[in-house]
Amino acid sequence: MESWMHNHQSAMNFLLHAIRLEPKNSLVLQELGRAYLQLRRYELASACLERAVAAGAGPQARPLWVLALLGEDKLDAANAEMNRYLNGRAVDRMPLEARKVWAEVQNRKQVRTLYAKSHPSKKQTKEAAATDYLHDSALQLHLEGLEPAKTQDALKNILPAAGEQSAAL
């Protein structure tokens, strides 16, 4: 009841007491993991949810575990666990919550790929490593047709819009 009323700390206290009485109860482990997840204590959530799955928790425990792994920034483990949950089934036939978790994993994978492309490894050439985007001129950076602004007055409009976009993301 405490969990349903969003009293996660109180729910966690009751669940910790229950787990002392029955340490392999998959439902208690799952709900304790959910409470930890709500409190953003991802390592503890992941450990409880892993134990819940091992103890035979229902399929709803796996997407929770995936969220905990994402919270720990363990994308590869989260992706592998999501694939175990799907077990070859079509994502569009899964419950809405599971589809949301799957989408979060896909988004994180895409961000990782884009980041890797925009931040080359340390094996880059000396010329590329020496590029200074703040101080080199547009011609030095091979950005023909781009002219530096004479003033920074346009930033009054650009920065708030960029901030709103960042907040939305």
C-alpha angles and dihedrals in degrees: 000000000000090000093050089051089052093246091137097165091052091045090051091054092052092045092050088055091048092049090055088057095044111016096180099047103130095202093051090047090049094049092045088052090050091051091050089048091053089050089051092241092139101172092054091043091051093049093050094045092048089053090046092054091047089050091054104265117173123265093270089073094067098063088049089052090049089055091050091050090050089050088055088049092243097141097164093051091045091051092049091049091048089052090051089052093049092045091190094313121136113264092220090063094054124097115278094252091053091049090052091052091047090051090051091053091049092048092051091049090051092049090050091051093047091047091050090051093049095044108050119205122265088266090079120127122272090244093055091044090054094055111121108194093187099052108022115093122247090254092053089052091049093244098141115189094025113117122193115242116256091219135016095234092115089064089077088072100031101050098053090048091049089049092052091049091049092049090048091053 
